[in-house]
Coordinates of C-alpha atoms (C1' of nucleotides) in Angstrom, one line a residue:
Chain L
X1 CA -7.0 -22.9 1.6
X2 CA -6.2 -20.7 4.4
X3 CA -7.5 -17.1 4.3
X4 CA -10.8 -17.5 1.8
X5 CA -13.2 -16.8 4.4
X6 CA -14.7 -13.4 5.0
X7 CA -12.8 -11.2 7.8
X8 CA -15.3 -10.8 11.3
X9 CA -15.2 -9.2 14.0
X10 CA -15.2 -11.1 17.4
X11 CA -18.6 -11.6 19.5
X12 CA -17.8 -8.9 22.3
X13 CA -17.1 -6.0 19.3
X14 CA -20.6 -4.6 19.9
X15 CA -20.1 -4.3 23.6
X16 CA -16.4 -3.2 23.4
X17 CA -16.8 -0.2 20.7
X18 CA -20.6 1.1 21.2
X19 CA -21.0 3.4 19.0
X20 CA -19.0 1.7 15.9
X21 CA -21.1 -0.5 13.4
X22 CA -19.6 -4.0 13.3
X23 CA -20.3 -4.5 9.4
X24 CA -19.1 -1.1 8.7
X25 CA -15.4 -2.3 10.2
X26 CA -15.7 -6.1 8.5
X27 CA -16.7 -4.3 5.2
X28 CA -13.7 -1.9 5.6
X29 CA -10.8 -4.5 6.8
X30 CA -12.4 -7.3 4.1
X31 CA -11.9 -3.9 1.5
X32 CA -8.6 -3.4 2.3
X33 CA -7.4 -7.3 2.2
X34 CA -9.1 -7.6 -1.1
X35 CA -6.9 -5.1 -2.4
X36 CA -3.9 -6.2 -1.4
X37 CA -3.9 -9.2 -2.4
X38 CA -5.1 -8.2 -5.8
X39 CA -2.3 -5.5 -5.7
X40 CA -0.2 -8.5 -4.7
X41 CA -1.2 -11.0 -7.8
X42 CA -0.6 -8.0 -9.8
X43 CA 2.5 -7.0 -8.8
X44 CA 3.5 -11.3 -9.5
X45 CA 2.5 -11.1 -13.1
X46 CA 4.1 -8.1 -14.2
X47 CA 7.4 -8.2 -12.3
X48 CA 9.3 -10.8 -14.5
X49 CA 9.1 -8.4 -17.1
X50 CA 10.7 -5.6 -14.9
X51 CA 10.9 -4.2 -11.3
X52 CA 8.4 -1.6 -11.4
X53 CA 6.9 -0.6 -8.1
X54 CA 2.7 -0.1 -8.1
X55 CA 3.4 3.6 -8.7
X56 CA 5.9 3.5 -11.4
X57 CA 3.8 1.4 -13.2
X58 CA 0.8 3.8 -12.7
X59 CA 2.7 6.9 -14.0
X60 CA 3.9 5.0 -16.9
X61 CA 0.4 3.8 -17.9
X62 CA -1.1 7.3 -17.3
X63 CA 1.7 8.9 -19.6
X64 CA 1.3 5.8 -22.0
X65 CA -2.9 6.6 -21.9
X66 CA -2.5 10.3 -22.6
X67 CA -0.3 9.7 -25.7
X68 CA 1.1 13.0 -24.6
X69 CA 3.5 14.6 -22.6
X70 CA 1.9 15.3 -18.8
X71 CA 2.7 18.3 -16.3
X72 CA 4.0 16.6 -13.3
X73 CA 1.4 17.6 -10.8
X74 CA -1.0 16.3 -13.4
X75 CA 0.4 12.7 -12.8
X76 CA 1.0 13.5 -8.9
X77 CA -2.9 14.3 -8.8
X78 CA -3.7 11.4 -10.6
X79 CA -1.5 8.6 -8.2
X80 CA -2.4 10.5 -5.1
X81 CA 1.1 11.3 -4.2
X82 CA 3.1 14.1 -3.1
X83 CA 5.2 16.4 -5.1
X84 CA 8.1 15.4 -3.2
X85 CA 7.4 11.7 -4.1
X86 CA 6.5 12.6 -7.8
X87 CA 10.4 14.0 -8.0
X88 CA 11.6 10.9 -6.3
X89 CA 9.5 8.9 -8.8
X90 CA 10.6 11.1 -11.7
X91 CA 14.2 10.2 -10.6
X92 CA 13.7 6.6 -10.8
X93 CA 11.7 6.7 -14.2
X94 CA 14.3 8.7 -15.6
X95 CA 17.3 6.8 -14.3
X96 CA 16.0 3.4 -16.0
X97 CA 15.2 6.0 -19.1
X98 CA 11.5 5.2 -18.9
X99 CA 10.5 8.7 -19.0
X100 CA 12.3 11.9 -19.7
X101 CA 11.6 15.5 -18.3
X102 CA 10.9 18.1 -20.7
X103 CA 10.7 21.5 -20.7
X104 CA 6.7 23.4 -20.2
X105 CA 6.4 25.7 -23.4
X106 CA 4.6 28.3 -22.0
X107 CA 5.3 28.1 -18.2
X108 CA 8.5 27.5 -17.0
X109 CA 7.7 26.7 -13.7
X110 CA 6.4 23.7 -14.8
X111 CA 8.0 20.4 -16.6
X112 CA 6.3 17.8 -18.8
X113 CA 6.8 14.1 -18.9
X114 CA 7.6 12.2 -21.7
X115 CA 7.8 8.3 -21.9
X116 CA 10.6 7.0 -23.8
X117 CA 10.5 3.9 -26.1
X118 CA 11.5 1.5 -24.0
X119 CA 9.2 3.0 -21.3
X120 CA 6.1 2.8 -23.9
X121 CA 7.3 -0.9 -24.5
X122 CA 7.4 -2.0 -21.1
X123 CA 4.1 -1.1 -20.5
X124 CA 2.8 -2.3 -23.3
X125 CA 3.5 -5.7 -22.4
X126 CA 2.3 -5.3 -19.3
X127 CA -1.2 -3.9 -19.5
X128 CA -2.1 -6.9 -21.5
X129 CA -0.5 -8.8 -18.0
X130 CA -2.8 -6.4 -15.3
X131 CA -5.9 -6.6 -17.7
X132 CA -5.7 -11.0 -18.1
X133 CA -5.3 -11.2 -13.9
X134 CA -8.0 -9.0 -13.1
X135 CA -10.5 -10.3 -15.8
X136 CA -9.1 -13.8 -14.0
X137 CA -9.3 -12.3 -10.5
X138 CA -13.3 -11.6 -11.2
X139 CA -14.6 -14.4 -13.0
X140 CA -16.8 -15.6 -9.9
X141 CA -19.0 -12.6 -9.7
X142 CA -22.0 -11.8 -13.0
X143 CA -21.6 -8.6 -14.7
X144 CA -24.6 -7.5 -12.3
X145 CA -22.4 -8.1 -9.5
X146 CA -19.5 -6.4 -11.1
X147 CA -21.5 -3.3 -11.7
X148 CA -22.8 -3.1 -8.3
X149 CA -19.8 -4.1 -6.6
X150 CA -18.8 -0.3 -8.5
X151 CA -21.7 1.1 -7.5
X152 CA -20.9 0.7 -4.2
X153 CA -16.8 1.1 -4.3
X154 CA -17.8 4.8 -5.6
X155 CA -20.8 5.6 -2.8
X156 CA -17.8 4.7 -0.4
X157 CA -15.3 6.1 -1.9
X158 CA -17.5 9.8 -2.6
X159 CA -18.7 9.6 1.4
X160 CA -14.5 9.2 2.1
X161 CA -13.8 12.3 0.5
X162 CA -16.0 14.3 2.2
X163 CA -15.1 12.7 5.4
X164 CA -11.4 13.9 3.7
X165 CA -12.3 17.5 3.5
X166 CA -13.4 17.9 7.3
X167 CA -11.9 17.4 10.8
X168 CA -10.5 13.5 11.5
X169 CA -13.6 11.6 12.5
X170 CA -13.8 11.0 16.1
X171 CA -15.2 8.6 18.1
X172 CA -18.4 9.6 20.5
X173 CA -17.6 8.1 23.4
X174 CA -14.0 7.3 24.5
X175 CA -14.8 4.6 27.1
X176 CA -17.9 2.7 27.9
X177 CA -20.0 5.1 29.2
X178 CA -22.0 4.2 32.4
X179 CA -25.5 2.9 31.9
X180 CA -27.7 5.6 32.9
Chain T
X1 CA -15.2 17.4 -5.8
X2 CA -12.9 15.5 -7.9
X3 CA -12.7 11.9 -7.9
X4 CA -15.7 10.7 -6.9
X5 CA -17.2 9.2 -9.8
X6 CA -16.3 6.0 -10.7
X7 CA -13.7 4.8 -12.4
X8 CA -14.3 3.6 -16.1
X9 CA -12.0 2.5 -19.2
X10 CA -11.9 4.1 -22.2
X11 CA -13.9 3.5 -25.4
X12 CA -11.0 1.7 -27.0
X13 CA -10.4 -0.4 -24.7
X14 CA -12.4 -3.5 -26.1
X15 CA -10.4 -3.4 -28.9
X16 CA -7.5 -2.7 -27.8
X17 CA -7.7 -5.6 -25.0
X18 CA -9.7 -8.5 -26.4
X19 CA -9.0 -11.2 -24.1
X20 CA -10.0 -8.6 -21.0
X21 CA -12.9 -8.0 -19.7
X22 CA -13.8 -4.3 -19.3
X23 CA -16.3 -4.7 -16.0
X24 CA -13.5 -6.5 -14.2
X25 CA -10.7 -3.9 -15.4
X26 CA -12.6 -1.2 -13.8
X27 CA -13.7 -3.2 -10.5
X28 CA -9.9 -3.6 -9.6
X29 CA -9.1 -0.1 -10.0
X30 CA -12.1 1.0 -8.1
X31 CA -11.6 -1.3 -5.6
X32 CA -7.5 -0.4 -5.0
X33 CA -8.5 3.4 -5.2
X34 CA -11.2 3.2 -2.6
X35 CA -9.2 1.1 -0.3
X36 CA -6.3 3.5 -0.6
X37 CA -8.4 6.9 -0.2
X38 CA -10.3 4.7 3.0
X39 CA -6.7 4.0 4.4
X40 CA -5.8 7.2 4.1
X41 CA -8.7 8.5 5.9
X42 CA -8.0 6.1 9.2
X43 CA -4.5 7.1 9.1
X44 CA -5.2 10.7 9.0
X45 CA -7.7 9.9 11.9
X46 CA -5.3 8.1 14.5
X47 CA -1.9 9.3 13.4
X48 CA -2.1 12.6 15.7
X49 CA -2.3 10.1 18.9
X50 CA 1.2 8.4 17.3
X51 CA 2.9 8.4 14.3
X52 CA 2.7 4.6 13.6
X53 CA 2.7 2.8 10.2
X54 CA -0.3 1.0 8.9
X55 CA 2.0 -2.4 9.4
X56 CA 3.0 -1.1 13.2
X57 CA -0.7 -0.8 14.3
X58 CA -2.1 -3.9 12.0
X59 CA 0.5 -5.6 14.4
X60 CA -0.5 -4.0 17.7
X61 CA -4.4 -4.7 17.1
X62 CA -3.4 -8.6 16.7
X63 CA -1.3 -8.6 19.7
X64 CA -4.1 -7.0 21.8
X65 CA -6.9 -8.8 20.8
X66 CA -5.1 -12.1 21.0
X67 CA -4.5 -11.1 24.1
X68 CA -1.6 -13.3 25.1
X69 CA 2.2 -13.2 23.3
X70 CA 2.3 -14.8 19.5
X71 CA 4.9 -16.2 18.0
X72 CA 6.5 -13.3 14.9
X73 CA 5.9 -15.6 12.0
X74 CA 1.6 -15.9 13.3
X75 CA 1.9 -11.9 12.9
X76 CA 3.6 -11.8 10.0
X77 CA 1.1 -14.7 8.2
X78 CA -1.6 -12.4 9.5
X79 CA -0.2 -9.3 8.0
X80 CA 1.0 -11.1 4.9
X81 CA 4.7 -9.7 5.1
X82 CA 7.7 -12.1 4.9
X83 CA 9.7 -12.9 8.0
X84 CA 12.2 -9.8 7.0
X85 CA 10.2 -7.7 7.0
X86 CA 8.9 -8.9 10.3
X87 CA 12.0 -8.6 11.9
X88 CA 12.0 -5.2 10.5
X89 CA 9.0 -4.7 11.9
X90 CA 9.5 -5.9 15.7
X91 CA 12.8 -3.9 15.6
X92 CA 10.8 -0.8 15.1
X93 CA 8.1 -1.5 17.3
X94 CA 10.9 -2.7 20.3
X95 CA 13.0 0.9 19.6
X96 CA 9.5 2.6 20.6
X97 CA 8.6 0.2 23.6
X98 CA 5.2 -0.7 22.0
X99 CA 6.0 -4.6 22.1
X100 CA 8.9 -6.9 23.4
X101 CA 10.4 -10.2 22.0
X102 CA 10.3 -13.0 24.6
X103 CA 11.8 -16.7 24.4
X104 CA 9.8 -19.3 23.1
X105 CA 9.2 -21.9 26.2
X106 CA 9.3 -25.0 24.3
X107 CA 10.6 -24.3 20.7
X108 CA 14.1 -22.3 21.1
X109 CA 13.9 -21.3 17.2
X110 CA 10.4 -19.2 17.3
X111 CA 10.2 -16.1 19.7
X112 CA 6.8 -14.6 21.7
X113 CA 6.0 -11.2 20.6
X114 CA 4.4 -9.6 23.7
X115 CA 2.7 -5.9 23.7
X116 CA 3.9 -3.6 26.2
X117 CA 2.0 -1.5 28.6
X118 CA 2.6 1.6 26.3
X119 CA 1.7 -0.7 23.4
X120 CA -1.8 -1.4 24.4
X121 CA -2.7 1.9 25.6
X122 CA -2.2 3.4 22.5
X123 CA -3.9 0.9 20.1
X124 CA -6.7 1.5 22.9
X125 CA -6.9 4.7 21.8
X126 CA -6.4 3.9 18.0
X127 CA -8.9 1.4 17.6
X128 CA -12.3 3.8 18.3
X129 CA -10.5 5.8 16.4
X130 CA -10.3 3.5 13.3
X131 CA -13.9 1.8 13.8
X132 CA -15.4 5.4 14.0
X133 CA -13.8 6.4 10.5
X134 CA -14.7 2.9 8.9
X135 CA -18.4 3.2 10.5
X136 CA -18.7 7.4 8.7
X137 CA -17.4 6.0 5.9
X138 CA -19.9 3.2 4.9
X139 CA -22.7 5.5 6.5
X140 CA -24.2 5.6 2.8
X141 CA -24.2 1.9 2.7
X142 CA -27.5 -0.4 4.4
X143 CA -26.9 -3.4 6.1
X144 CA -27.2 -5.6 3.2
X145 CA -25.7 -3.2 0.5
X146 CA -22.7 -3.8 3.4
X147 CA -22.9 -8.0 3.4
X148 CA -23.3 -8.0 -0.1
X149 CA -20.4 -5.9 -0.4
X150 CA -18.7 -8.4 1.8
X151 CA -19.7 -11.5 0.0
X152 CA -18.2 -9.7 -3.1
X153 CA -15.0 -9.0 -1.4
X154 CA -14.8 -12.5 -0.4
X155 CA -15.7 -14.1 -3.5
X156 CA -12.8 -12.1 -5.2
X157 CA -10.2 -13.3 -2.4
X158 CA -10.7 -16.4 -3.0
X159 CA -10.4 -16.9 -6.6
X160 CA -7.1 -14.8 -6.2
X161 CA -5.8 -17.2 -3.8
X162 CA -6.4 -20.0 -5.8
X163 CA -5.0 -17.7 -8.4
X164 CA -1.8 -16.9 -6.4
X165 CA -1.3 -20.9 -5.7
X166 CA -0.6 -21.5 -9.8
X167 CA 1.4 -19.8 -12.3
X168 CA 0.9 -16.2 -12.8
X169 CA -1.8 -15.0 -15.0
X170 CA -0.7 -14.5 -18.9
X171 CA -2.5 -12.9 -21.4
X172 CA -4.7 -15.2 -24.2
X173 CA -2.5 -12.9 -27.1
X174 CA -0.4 -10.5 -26.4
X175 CA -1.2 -8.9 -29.9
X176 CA -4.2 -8.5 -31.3
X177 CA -4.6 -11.4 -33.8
X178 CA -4.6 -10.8 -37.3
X179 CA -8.8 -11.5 -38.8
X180 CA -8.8 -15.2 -39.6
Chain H
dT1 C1' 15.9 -31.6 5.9
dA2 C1' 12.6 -28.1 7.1
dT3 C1' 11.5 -24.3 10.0
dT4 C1' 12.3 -19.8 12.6
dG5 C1' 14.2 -15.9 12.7
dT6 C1' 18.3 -12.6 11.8
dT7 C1' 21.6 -10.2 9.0
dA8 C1' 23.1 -7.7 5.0
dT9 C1' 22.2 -5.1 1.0
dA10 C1' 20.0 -2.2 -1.8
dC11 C1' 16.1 0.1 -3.3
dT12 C1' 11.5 2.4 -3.1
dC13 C1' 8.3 5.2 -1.0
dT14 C1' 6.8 8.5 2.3
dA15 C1' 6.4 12.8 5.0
dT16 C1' 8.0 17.3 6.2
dA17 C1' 10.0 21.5 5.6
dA18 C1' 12.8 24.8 3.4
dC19 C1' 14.0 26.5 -0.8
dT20 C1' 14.2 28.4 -5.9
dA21 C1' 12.0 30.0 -9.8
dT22 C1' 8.2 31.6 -12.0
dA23 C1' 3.4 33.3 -12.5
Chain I
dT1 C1' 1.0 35.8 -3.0
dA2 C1' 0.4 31.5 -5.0
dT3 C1' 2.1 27.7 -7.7
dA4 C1' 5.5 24.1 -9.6
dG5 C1' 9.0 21.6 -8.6
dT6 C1' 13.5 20.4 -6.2
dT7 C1' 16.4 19.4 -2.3
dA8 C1' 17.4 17.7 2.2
dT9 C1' 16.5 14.7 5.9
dA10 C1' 14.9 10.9 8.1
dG11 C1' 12.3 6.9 8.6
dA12 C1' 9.7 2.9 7.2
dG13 C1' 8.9 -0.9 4.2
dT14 C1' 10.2 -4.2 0.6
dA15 C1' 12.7 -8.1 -1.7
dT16 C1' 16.4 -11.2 -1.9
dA17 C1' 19.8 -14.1 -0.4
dA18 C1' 22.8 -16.0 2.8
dC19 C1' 23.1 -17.5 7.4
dA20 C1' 22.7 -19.7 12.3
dA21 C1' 20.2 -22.2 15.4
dT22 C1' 16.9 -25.5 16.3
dA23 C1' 13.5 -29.1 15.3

DNA sequence: TATTGTTATACTCTATAACTATA
DNA sequence: TATAGTTATAGAGTATAACAATA
């Protein structure tokens, strides 16, 4: 019961942070909530099958998707992790034999991952899992609202990555600025 | 350039998921990716004033605007971590000065978590910070595209809370089922 | 008995930089 | 020179279970 209403911002936010947008900062802390909690459900259905963290899982289902062998960076790219991270997740992939490195025919800087068996198994039974709680998760809104809800994840999500390929945004004014 | 169209399932997916609802699939993926790249963003925005984790600021901003000391478990229901990870948490931020554990006046088992001097002036800095990056980033959004979006949001929380209060969410087959 | 918080353990993920090998 | 990946280091977060103190 606790929790189901929409994240505000308190009456003085206007006055406090003049040149921010109050719905702008709701939308964005009501975005990141929603995920989480979403993440979280998730993350409930599929554990008792097996400890995969968010990221493991995602590899897996990319490598499982492609039905091929993937360079590493190709799967780095993809999660939006590091390189460093990717080896790290590599490790722990290949340590439970989920995945296997392989050698890159042609360029031998390069590696390709393989899922296993047991990798492709595991994930198997747990797409079926993700798929059931987020068809659950958005029963309440129409296909109308679904599609627009996209709509409007992806205008976001395009103006974030431009904002990613300039300077940090700033704020214009640091303190309240003296009325005129 | 890359990764700003939406993201979609593939042409199989129907049949390959029956029981799953393609619209919904691809509104949870959107969703998490956009919340992640948005995240990203504010961190990359306020983490030159102090290197703080997402959890170490969440906390800082609800000790400053509540203005007064909480008790650790209201911070850590308000940033959905368990009480570990809270403790965790308040270690870290202690180490760094930022905030301060205080006896409980009346209840010897709970603490007061008060923010320190240090504390406040930098989520003072943070927060234009943060409200600046989530205002640029829903710049391509109107004001009603932005409650809409917010409705949405809140509509999906709360089925997954009542979602996260029952058994977690199987599959209708986890097969596809032979043509009757 | 239930609640609050801590401790212990172990693992995962991250960031950064330096490094090797290859293209 | 640029790219792919690894290593090293350090830190932060998580989950879980056991635990002490208090209500």
């Amino acid at each position: 019961m606790s929790g189901t209403e929409a994240i505000r911002v308190g009456p003085g936010f206007a006055a406090e942070f003049p040149g921010a947008a109050a719905s702008a900062v709701e939308a964005a802390a009501n975005l990141v909530r929603a995920a989480n909690v979403l993440m979280d459900e998730i993350q409930r259905g599929r554990a008792p099958l097996a400890p995969l963290s968010p990221s493991a899982f995602e590899a897996l289902a990319v490598l499982d998707g492609a039905g091929e062998p993937l360079p590493s960076h190709v799967i780095a790219d993809r999660l939006l992790v590091s390189s460093a991270s990717m080896t790290s997740l590599l490790d722990t992939l290949e340590r439970r034999s989920l995945a296997t490195r392989l050698p890159h025919p042609t360029d031998r800087r390069k590696i390709l991952v393989d899922i296993t068996d047991e990798g492709r198994r595991i994930v198997d039974e747990m797409l079926p899992i993700v798929h059931a709680t987020a068809t659950a998760a958005f029963r309440g809104l129409t296909q109308d609202e679904r599609q627009l809800f996209i709509e409007l994840l992806t205008k976001l999500r395009r103006q974030v990555s431009e904002m990613a390929a300039g300077e940090p945004t700033r704020p214009r004014a640091r303190r309240k600025p003296r009325t005129a």
